[in-house]
mmCIF file of C-alpha atoms in Angstrom:
data_model
loop_
_atom_site.group_PDB
_atom_site.id
_atom_site.type_symbol
_atom_site.label_atom_id
_atom_site.label_comp_id
_atom_site.label_asym_id
_atom_site.label_seq_id
_atom_site.Cartn_x
_atom_site.Cartn_y
_atom_site.Cartn_z
ATOM 1 C CA MET A 350 78.291 -71.795 36.468
ATOM 2 C CA SER A 351 81.746 -70.159 36.632
ATOM 3 C CA ASP A 352 83.019 -72.577 33.945
ATOM 4 C CA SER A 353 80.133 -71.848 31.594
ATOM 5 C CA PRO A 354 80.593 -69.213 28.874
ATOM 6 C CA ARG A 355 78.495 -66.043 28.901
ATOM 7 C CA LEU A 356 75.166 -66.794 27.237
ATOM 8 C CA THR A 357 75.475 -63.697 25.054
ATOM 9 C CA SER A 358 78.890 -64.864 23.817
ATOM 10 C CA LEU A 359 77.235 -67.921 22.253
ATOM 11 C CA ALA A 360 74.745 -65.917 20.168
ATOM 12 C CA HIS A 361 75.298 -63.835 17.038
ATOM 13 C CA GLY A 362 72.431 -61.539 18.079
ATOM 14 C CA GLY A 363 70.038 -61.349 20.954
ATOM 15 C CA GLY A 364 66.362 -61.024 21.798
ATOM 16 C CA CYS A 365 64.030 -59.680 19.155
ATOM 17 C CA GLY A 366 67.042 -58.074 17.488
ATOM 18 C CA CYS A 367 67.773 -61.471 15.908
ATOM 19 C CA LYS A 368 64.546 -61.404 13.897
ATOM 20 C CA LEU A 369 64.882 -61.773 10.146
ATOM 21 C CA ASP A 370 65.359 -58.551 8.204
ATOM 22 C CA PRO A 371 61.798 -57.174 7.780
ATOM 23 C CA GLU A 372 62.172 -56.743 4.016
ATOM 24 C CA ILE A 373 63.437 -60.304 3.607
ATOM 25 C CA LEU A 374 60.535 -61.526 5.720
ATOM 26 C CA ARG A 375 58.035 -59.668 3.512
ATOM 27 C CA LYS A 376 59.520 -61.331 0.425
ATOM 28 C CA LEU A 377 59.426 -64.771 2.028
ATOM 29 C CA LEU A 378 55.766 -64.395 2.946
ATOM 30 C CA ALA A 379 54.673 -62.755 -0.315
ATOM 31 C CA ASP A 380 54.186 -66.037 -2.187
ATOM 32 C CA GLN A 381 52.770 -68.037 0.690
ATOM 33 C CA PRO A 382 49.169 -69.209 0.257
ATOM 34 C CA ALA A 383 46.598 -67.081 2.052
ATOM 35 C CA ALA A 384 44.776 -68.826 4.874
ATOM 36 C CA GLY A 385 41.592 -66.805 4.375
ATOM 37 C CA ARG A 386 39.540 -69.637 2.862
ATOM 38 C CA PHE A 387 38.988 -71.010 6.372
ATOM 39 C CA GLU A 388 35.853 -69.253 7.593
ATOM 40 C CA ARG A 389 36.669 -69.591 11.281
ATOM 41 C CA LEU A 390 40.179 -68.203 10.925
ATOM 42 C CA LEU A 391 39.552 -64.588 11.932
ATOM 43 C CA VAL A 392 43.222 -63.561 11.868
ATOM 44 C CA GLY A 393 45.788 -65.391 9.750
ATOM 45 C CA ASN A 394 48.743 -64.409 7.610
ATOM 46 C CA GLU A 395 46.987 -61.741 5.561
ATOM 47 C CA THR A 396 48.196 -58.974 7.869
ATOM 48 C CA ALA A 397 51.363 -58.675 9.940
ATOM 49 C CA ASP A 398 49.474 -59.394 13.135
ATOM 50 C CA ASP A 399 50.735 -60.698 16.462
ATOM 51 C CA ALA A 400 48.941 -64.055 16.584
ATOM 52 C CA ALA A 401 46.457 -66.278 14.779
ATOM 53 C CA VAL A 402 42.835 -66.272 15.916
ATOM 54 C CA TRP A 403 40.342 -69.108 15.355
ATOM 55 C CA GLU A 404 36.648 -68.741 16.248
ATOM 56 C CA GLN A 405 34.813 -71.722 17.698
ATOM 57 C CA GLU A 406 31.103 -72.384 17.263
ATOM 58 C CA ASP A 407 30.170 -70.845 20.614
ATOM 59 C CA GLY A 408 31.895 -67.536 19.775
ATOM 60 C CA THR A 409 34.971 -68.240 21.883
ATOM 61 C CA CYS A 410 38.178 -67.479 19.997
ATOM 62 C CA ILE A 411 41.424 -69.431 20.293
ATOM 63 C CA ILE A 412 44.579 -67.310 20.004
ATOM 64 C CA ALA A 413 47.834 -69.056 19.058
ATOM 65 C CA THR A 414 51.337 -67.629 18.820
ATOM 66 C CA THR A 415 54.984 -68.598 19.114
ATOM 67 C CA ASP A 416 58.072 -66.534 19.881
ATOM 68 C CA PHE A 417 61.660 -67.472 20.690
ATOM 69 C CA PHE A 418 65.140 -65.986 20.398
ATOM 70 C CA THR A 419 68.797 -66.109 21.435
ATOM 71 C CA PRO A 420 70.062 -64.574 24.722
ATOM 72 C CA MET A 421 70.384 -60.828 25.237
ATOM 73 C CA VAL A 422 71.470 -61.261 28.883
ATOM 74 C CA ASP A 423 73.839 -63.653 30.643
ATOM 75 C CA ASP A 424 71.727 -64.453 33.699
ATOM 76 C CA PRO A 425 69.815 -67.673 32.848
ATOM 77 C CA GLU A 426 66.697 -66.892 34.881
ATOM 78 C CA ASP A 427 66.476 -63.396 33.434
ATOM 79 C CA PHE A 428 66.801 -64.803 29.907
ATOM 80 C CA GLY A 429 63.947 -67.218 30.609
ATOM 81 C CA ARG A 430 61.762 -64.560 32.201
ATOM 82 C CA ILE A 431 62.301 -62.060 29.356
ATOM 83 C CA ALA A 432 61.657 -64.640 26.633
ATOM 84 C CA ALA A 433 58.472 -65.839 28.328
ATOM 85 C CA THR A 434 57.168 -62.311 28.874
ATOM 86 C CA ASN A 435 57.814 -61.506 25.231
ATOM 87 C CA ALA A 436 56.002 -64.603 23.943
ATOM 88 C CA ILE A 437 52.950 -64.150 26.161
ATOM 89 C CA SER A 438 52.666 -60.527 24.989
ATOM 90 C CA ASP A 439 51.305 -61.584 21.588
ATOM 91 C CA VAL A 440 48.156 -62.952 23.230
ATOM 92 C CA TYR A 441 47.640 -59.746 25.206
ATOM 93 C CA ALA A 442 48.176 -57.711 22.026
ATOM 94 C CA MET A 443 45.274 -59.546 20.373
ATOM 95 C CA GLY A 444 42.997 -58.733 23.308
ATOM 96 C CA GLY A 445 43.142 -62.219 24.765
ATOM 97 C CA ARG A 446 43.927 -63.986 27.999
ATOM 98 C CA PRO A 447 46.650 -66.681 27.952
ATOM 99 C CA ILE A 448 45.666 -70.146 29.183
ATOM 100 C CA PHE A 449 48.802 -72.294 28.739
ATOM 101 C CA ALA A 450 52.220 -72.420 27.082
ATOM 102 C CA LEU A 451 54.606 -74.912 25.511
ATOM 103 C CA ALA A 452 58.357 -74.421 25.840
ATOM 104 C CA ILE A 453 60.653 -74.146 22.794
ATOM 105 C CA LEU A 454 64.263 -74.977 23.678
ATOM 106 C CA GLY A 455 67.417 -75.230 21.606
ATOM 107 C CA MET A 456 70.739 -75.590 23.422
ATOM 108 C CA PRO A 457 74.343 -76.254 22.312
ATOM 109 C CA VAL A 458 74.911 -79.551 24.097
ATOM 110 C CA GLY A 459 78.341 -79.685 25.688
ATOM 111 C CA LYS A 460 78.766 -75.914 25.771
ATOM 112 C CA ILE A 461 76.220 -75.022 28.453
ATOM 113 C CA ALA A 462 75.940 -76.886 31.738
ATOM 114 C CA PRO A 463 72.584 -78.656 32.285
ATOM 115 C CA GLU A 464 71.995 -76.670 35.476
ATOM 116 C CA VAL A 465 72.226 -73.423 33.476
ATOM 117 C CA VAL A 466 69.602 -74.701 31.036
ATOM 118 C CA ALA A 467 67.418 -75.688 33.981
ATOM 119 C CA ARG A 468 67.641 -72.122 35.283
ATOM 120 C CA ILE A 469 66.490 -70.744 31.909
ATOM 121 C CA LEU A 470 63.458 -73.033 32.026
ATOM 122 C CA ARG A 471 62.803 -72.084 35.634
ATOM 123 C CA GLY A 472 62.820 -68.379 34.767
ATOM 124 C CA GLY A 473 60.319 -68.929 31.965
ATOM 125 C CA ALA A 474 58.051 -71.042 34.158
ATOM 126 C CA GLU A 475 58.199 -68.387 36.881
ATOM 127 C CA LYS A 476 56.922 -65.730 34.489
ATOM 128 C CA CYS A 477 54.210 -68.028 33.170
ATOM 129 C CA GLY A 478 53.148 -68.571 36.765
ATOM 130 C CA GLU A 479 52.855 -64.805 37.218
ATOM 131 C CA ALA A 480 50.624 -64.723 34.128
ATOM 132 C CA GLY A 481 48.516 -67.477 35.688
ATOM 133 C CA ILE A 482 49.342 -70.190 33.145
ATOM 134 C CA PRO A 483 51.229 -73.512 33.183
ATOM 135 C CA VAL A 484 54.034 -74.612 30.912
ATOM 136 C CA ALA A 485 52.237 -77.751 29.758
ATOM 137 C CA GLY A 486 55.017 -79.315 27.676
ATOM 138 C CA GLY A 487 57.387 -78.403 24.885
ATOM 139 C CA HIS A 488 60.167 -79.543 22.587
ATOM 140 C CA SER A 489 63.961 -79.364 22.704
ATOM 141 C CA ILE A 490 66.793 -79.826 20.204
ATOM 142 C CA ASP A 491 70.587 -79.520 20.060
ATOM 143 C CA THR A 492 71.446 -76.198 18.362
ATOM 144 C CA PRO A 493 74.647 -74.196 17.698
ATOM 145 C CA GLU A 494 73.265 -71.224 19.671
ATOM 146 C CA PRO A 495 71.038 -71.072 22.770
ATOM 147 C CA ILE A 496 67.368 -70.545 21.901
ATOM 148 C CA TYR A 497 64.404 -70.302 24.244
ATOM 149 C CA GLY A 498 60.796 -69.191 23.954
ATOM 150 C CA LEU A 499 57.200 -70.322 24.100
ATOM 151 C CA ALA A 500 54.210 -71.260 22.038
ATOM 152 C CA VAL A 501 51.273 -69.663 23.857
ATOM 153 C CA ILE A 502 47.558 -70.359 23.595
ATOM 154 C CA GLY A 503 44.930 -67.862 24.748
ATOM 155 C CA THR A 504 41.234 -67.162 24.456
ATOM 156 C CA CYS A 505 38.829 -64.258 24.097
ATOM 157 C CA ARG A 506 35.367 -63.495 22.742
ATOM 158 C CA ARG A 507 35.089 -62.439 19.105
ATOM 159 C CA GLU A 508 34.171 -58.874 20.028
ATOM 160 C CA ALA A 509 37.399 -58.546 22.031
ATOM 161 C CA VAL A 510 39.770 -59.445 19.171
ATOM 162 C CA ARG A 511 42.028 -56.468 18.438
ATOM 163 C CA ARG A 512 43.992 -56.645 15.186
ATOM 164 C CA ASN A 513 46.781 -54.286 14.194
ATOM 165 C CA ALA A 514 44.862 -53.352 11.033
ATOM 166 C CA ASP A 515 41.788 -51.582 12.428
ATOM 167 C CA ALA A 516 43.037 -48.118 13.388
ATOM 168 C CA VAL A 517 40.725 -45.229 12.419
ATOM 169 C CA ALA A 518 41.593 -41.749 11.176
ATOM 170 C CA GLY A 519 41.528 -39.405 14.177
ATOM 171 C CA ASP A 520 42.771 -42.076 16.569
ATOM 172 C CA ALA A 521 45.402 -41.229 19.154
ATOM 173 C CA LEU A 522 48.352 -43.576 19.657
ATOM 174 C CA ILE A 523 49.493 -44.681 23.106
ATOM 175 C CA LEU A 524 52.723 -46.576 23.826
ATOM 176 C CA THR A 525 52.724 -48.418 27.160
ATOM 177 C CA LYS A 526 56.482 -48.994 27.724
ATOM 178 C CA PRO A 527 59.630 -46.930 27.109
ATOM 179 C CA VAL A 528 61.912 -47.435 24.087
ATOM 180 C CA GLY A 529 65.624 -48.230 24.279
ATOM 181 C CA VAL A 530 65.854 -51.956 24.934
ATOM 182 C CA GLY A 531 68.040 -52.486 21.848
ATOM 183 C CA VAL A 532 70.708 -49.954 22.816
ATOM 184 C CA TYR A 533 70.709 -51.381 26.341
ATOM 185 C CA SER A 534 71.215 -54.842 24.809
ATOM 186 C CA ALA A 535 74.174 -53.550 22.799
ATOM 187 C CA ALA A 536 75.697 -52.146 26.002
ATOM 188 C CA ILE A 537 75.133 -55.448 27.830
ATOM 189 C CA LYS A 538 76.901 -57.334 25.047
ATOM 190 C CA ARG A 539 79.931 -55.052 25.502
ATOM 191 C CA GLU A 540 79.693 -55.178 29.326
ATOM 192 C CA ALA A 541 79.091 -51.425 29.415
ATOM 193 C CA LEU A 542 75.739 -51.231 31.253
ATOM 194 C CA ASP A 543 75.833 -50.484 34.985
ATOM 195 C CA GLU A 544 73.754 -52.318 37.599
ATOM 196 C CA ALA A 545 71.037 -49.671 37.764
ATOM 197 C CA GLY A 546 70.697 -49.723 33.990
ATOM 198 C CA TYR A 547 70.485 -53.504 33.996
ATOM 199 C CA ARG A 548 67.734 -53.409 36.624
ATOM 200 C CA ASP A 549 65.758 -50.970 34.464
ATOM 201 C CA PHE A 550 66.299 -53.224 31.451
ATOM 202 C CA VAL A 551 65.023 -56.329 33.229
ATOM 203 C CA ALA A 552 62.114 -54.459 34.808
ATOM 204 C CA THR A 553 60.707 -53.277 31.476
ATOM 205 C CA THR A 554 61.353 -56.513 29.558
ATOM 206 C CA THR A 555 59.685 -58.650 32.237
ATOM 207 C CA LEU A 556 56.634 -56.413 32.687
ATOM 208 C CA LEU A 557 53.682 -58.412 31.365
ATOM 209 C CA ASN A 558 51.486 -56.593 28.841
ATOM 210 C CA ARG A 559 48.364 -57.942 30.529
ATOM 211 C CA VAL A 560 46.654 -54.531 30.259
ATOM 212 C CA GLY A 561 45.855 -55.513 26.661
ATOM 213 C CA THR A 562 43.161 -57.899 27.901
ATOM 214 C CA ASP A 563 41.386 -55.054 29.680
ATOM 215 C CA LEU A 564 41.829 -52.561 26.829
ATOM 216 C CA ALA A 565 40.151 -54.944 24.394
ATOM 217 C CA THR A 566 36.884 -54.649 26.299
ATOM 218 C CA ASP A 567 36.722 -50.923 25.459
ATOM 219 C CA PRO A 568 35.029 -50.128 22.118
ATOM 220 C CA ALA A 569 37.082 -46.912 21.931
ATOM 221 C CA VAL A 570 40.207 -49.052 21.489
ATOM 222 C CA HIS A 571 40.354 -49.924 17.799
ATOM 223 C CA ALA A 572 43.736 -51.602 17.238
ATOM 224 C CA ILE A 573 46.606 -52.982 19.313
ATOM 225 C CA THR A 574 50.020 -54.376 18.483
ATOM 226 C CA ASP A 575 53.167 -54.941 20.497
ATOM 227 C CA VAL A 576 56.424 -53.226 19.629
ATOM 228 C CA THR A 577 59.256 -55.733 19.288
ATOM 229 C CA GLY A 578 62.100 -56.397 16.860
ATOM 230 C CA PHE A 579 61.168 -53.929 14.114
ATOM 231 C CA GLY A 580 61.076 -50.976 16.517
ATOM 232 C CA ILE A 581 58.458 -48.274 16.864
ATOM 233 C CA LEU A 582 58.770 -47.316 13.180
ATOM 234 C CA GLY A 583 58.489 -50.864 11.867
ATOM 235 C CA HIS A 584 55.499 -51.883 13.933
ATOM 236 C CA GLY A 585 53.942 -48.456 13.472
ATOM 237 C CA LEU A 586 54.248 -48.913 9.719
ATOM 238 C CA GLU A 587 52.419 -52.246 9.997
ATOM 239 C CA LEU A 588 49.615 -50.370 11.768
ATOM 240 C CA ALA A 589 49.547 -47.717 9.012
ATOM 241 C CA ARG A 590 49.582 -50.272 6.198
ATOM 242 C CA GLY A 591 46.861 -52.363 7.793
ATOM 243 C CA ALA A 592 44.530 -49.380 8.132
ATOM 244 C CA GLY A 593 45.575 -47.609 4.918
ATOM 245 C CA LEU A 594 46.372 -44.445 6.896
ATOM 246 C CA THR A 595 49.299 -42.175 7.726
ATOM 247 C CA LEU A 596 50.765 -42.562 11.202
ATOM 248 C CA VAL A 597 52.049 -39.276 12.659
ATOM 249 C CA LEU A 598 54.672 -39.833 15.355
ATOM 250 C CA ASP A 599 55.592 -37.111 17.859
ATOM 251 C CA VAL A 600 59.229 -38.020 18.501
ATOM 252 C CA GLY A 601 59.450 -35.659 21.458
ATOM 253 C CA ALA A 602 56.660 -37.537 23.240
ATOM 254 C CA LEU A 603 58.273 -40.973 22.846
ATOM 255 C CA PRO A 604 59.078 -42.434 26.292
ATOM 256 C CA LEU A 605 62.698 -43.584 26.627
ATOM 257 C CA LEU A 606 64.563 -45.710 29.135
ATOM 258 C CA PRO A 607 66.724 -43.463 31.354
ATOM 259 C CA LEU A 608 70.052 -44.196 29.634
ATOM 260 C CA ALA A 609 68.737 -44.717 26.095
ATOM 261 C CA GLU A 610 69.659 -41.308 24.690
ATOM 262 C CA GLY A 611 73.146 -41.339 26.167
ATOM 263 C CA LEU A 612 73.872 -44.878 24.969
ATOM 264 C CA ALA A 613 72.593 -44.129 21.478
ATOM 265 C CA ARG A 614 74.743 -40.992 21.306
ATOM 266 C CA GLU A 615 77.770 -43.112 22.288
ATOM 267 C CA GLY A 616 77.119 -45.561 19.453
ATOM 268 C CA TYR A 617 75.542 -48.485 21.299
ATOM 269 C CA VAL A 618 73.311 -49.383 18.353
ATOM 270 C CA THR A 619 72.387 -52.885 17.180
ATOM 271 C CA GLY A 620 72.802 -54.215 13.667
ATOM 272 C CA ALA A 621 69.047 -54.810 13.651
ATOM 273 C CA SER A 622 68.465 -51.054 13.983
ATOM 274 C CA HIS A 623 70.384 -50.468 10.741
ATOM 275 C CA ARG A 624 68.574 -53.338 8.987
ATOM 276 C CA ASN A 625 65.228 -51.964 10.082
ATOM 277 C CA TRP A 626 65.960 -48.527 8.599
ATOM 278 C CA THR A 627 67.193 -50.036 5.324
ATOM 279 C CA ALA A 628 64.003 -52.099 5.092
ATOM 280 C CA PHE A 629 61.391 -49.402 5.632
ATOM 281 C CA GLY A 630 63.123 -46.014 5.822
ATOM 282 C CA SER A 631 61.773 -45.088 2.376
ATOM 283 C CA HIS A 632 58.273 -45.143 3.896
ATOM 284 C CA VAL A 633 59.159 -42.679 6.670
ATOM 285 C CA ASP A 634 59.284 -38.878 6.483
ATOM 286 C CA LEU A 635 61.739 -37.458 9.023
ATOM 287 C CA PRO A 636 62.195 -33.864 10.172
ATOM 288 C CA ALA A 637 65.119 -32.018 8.635
ATOM 289 C CA GLU A 638 68.371 -32.290 10.572
ATOM 290 C CA MET A 639 67.272 -35.212 12.735
ATOM 291 C CA PRO A 640 70.446 -36.614 14.376
ATOM 292 C CA ASP A 641 71.380 -40.212 13.669
ATOM 293 C CA TRP A 642 71.180 -41.226 17.323
ATOM 294 C CA ARG A 643 67.506 -40.260 17.486
ATOM 295 C CA ARG A 644 66.710 -42.078 14.257
ATOM 296 C CA HIS A 645 68.448 -45.163 15.631
ATOM 297 C CA LEU A 646 66.096 -45.108 18.625
ATOM 298 C CA LEU A 647 63.117 -45.063 16.256
ATOM 299 C CA THR A 648 64.347 -48.298 14.659
ATOM 300 C CA ASP A 649 65.727 -49.727 17.910
ATOM 301 C CA PRO A 650 64.593 -53.378 18.241
ATOM 302 C CA GLN A 651 62.495 -53.821 21.347
ATOM 303 C CA THR A 652 62.615 -57.174 23.099
ATOM 304 C CA SER A 653 59.375 -57.558 25.054
ATOM 305 C CA GLY A 654 58.387 -53.967 24.287
ATOM 306 C CA GLY A 655 55.167 -52.166 25.045
ATOM 307 C CA LEU A 656 51.752 -52.193 23.421
ATOM 308 C CA LEU A 657 51.000 -49.636 20.719
ATOM 309 C CA VAL A 658 47.327 -48.770 21.171
ATOM 310 C CA SER A 659 45.192 -46.916 18.609
ATOM 311 C CA CYS A 660 42.108 -45.442 20.253
ATOM 312 C CA ALA A 661 39.481 -42.774 19.676
ATOM 313 C CA GLY A 662 41.076 -39.358 20.160
ATOM 314 C CA GLU A 663 38.431 -38.084 22.560
ATOM 315 C CA ALA A 664 38.903 -41.103 24.831
ATOM 316 C CA ALA A 665 42.716 -41.152 24.747
ATOM 317 C CA HIS A 666 43.482 -39.329 28.007
ATOM 318 C CA GLY A 667 41.056 -41.473 29.989
ATOM 319 C CA ILE A 668 42.525 -44.643 28.483
ATOM 320 C CA LEU A 669 46.045 -43.386 29.207
ATOM 321 C CA ASP A 670 45.097 -42.824 32.858
ATOM 322 C CA ARG A 671 43.778 -46.407 33.061
ATOM 323 C CA ILE A 672 46.967 -47.804 31.550
ATOM 324 C CA ARG A 673 49.179 -45.904 33.980
ATOM 325 C CA ALA A 674 47.017 -46.950 36.931
ATOM 326 C CA ALA A 675 47.381 -50.575 35.813
ATOM 327 C CA GLY A 676 51.148 -50.389 36.339
ATOM 328 C CA TYR A 677 52.637 -48.753 33.242
ATOM 329 C CA PRO A 678 53.854 -45.338 34.458
ATOM 330 C CA ALA A 679 55.933 -44.670 31.312
ATOM 331 C CA ALA A 680 52.869 -44.832 29.016
ATOM 332 C CA ARG A 681 52.500 -41.794 26.753
ATOM 333 C CA ILE A 682 50.367 -40.498 23.890
ATOM 334 C CA ILE A 683 52.924 -40.508 21.074
ATOM 335 C CA GLY A 684 50.999 -39.684 17.921
ATOM 336 C CA ARG A 685 47.857 -40.024 15.838
ATOM 337 C CA MET A 686 46.368 -41.613 12.727
ATOM 338 C CA GLU A 687 45.458 -39.410 9.753
ATOM 339 C CA GLU A 688 43.986 -39.831 6.300
ATOM 340 C CA GLY A 689 46.757 -40.311 3.783
ATOM 341 C CA ALA A 690 49.127 -42.795 2.210
ATOM 342 C CA PRO A 691 50.184 -45.721 4.439
ATOM 343 C CA ARG A 692 53.469 -44.346 5.754
ATOM 344 C CA ILE A 693 54.874 -42.610 8.822
ATOM 345 C CA ARG A 694 55.500 -38.891 9.300
ATOM 346 C CA VAL A 695 57.764 -38.051 12.226
ATOM 347 C CA GLU A 696 57.271 -34.661 13.857
ATOM 348 C CA GLY A 697 58.951 -32.828 16.712
#
């Protein structure tokens, strides 16, 4: 292990921060054929949702997703655990329960020792075990950069499917995990994050979003998505566009990792944060005199971030209490959905 290079030194980016630029992605998908002609495909590529959903004849729905990325940490097991947690999250965000996974592995042969690769796979399998699912197979190739992730299959009943496009005016918005993973990643890359900060980073990125399965049984919960590489603004905008509503974000209520503000003030910002703002900043109304560091946190790419839950306003505090009791103490009500153009208005 001592002769192996740092995993992060072999990657141009890391985690969900290495996603394609959101505006480029929109252009790439714009001319793709719609999958809507298949009657049993309940969720396809028509909206920017977290996974595909196929309904079987008995009303059971199959949820399918895939997610993979380059390392944002140097510890192999932690990389595997974070990547697996992130991939499984898409099933929870749709209201489903995962049933098995397939590993996706790309490694630069000759640059990383086989035992290091084995530790990455072990970390991913460990997290799948915590979610109660097996890694049932997979595929591997030789790549210039390390890549690891999963294809995950889950199930739910049709009535439990929660898209990101079904928010209702008057809904409250709850975020289940704190923001700041991207600035922590930037500090890790520059070896500037202390041990306590690293523990906080790993704790939040390996916390399974399994509460989504429970939330989907509540008719007061209208829409769910997980917040990943496009940040709270990018994924919030997807919610607003899907529903045709204005999302109002209370920036003062946004939960942050303990060191996030300080790191952002010191300039630990990812390139993905800048790309995100360039892609969708024209659809966001900011308060006058908002400092750059705070805006960077709004576009901060979240690897294995929390669920963004849109629920009936009158039920929001009860739902928030349930989420916190389920093991998400940082969960907060961070905004609301209003009638208006599909954009975001930041207040506070």
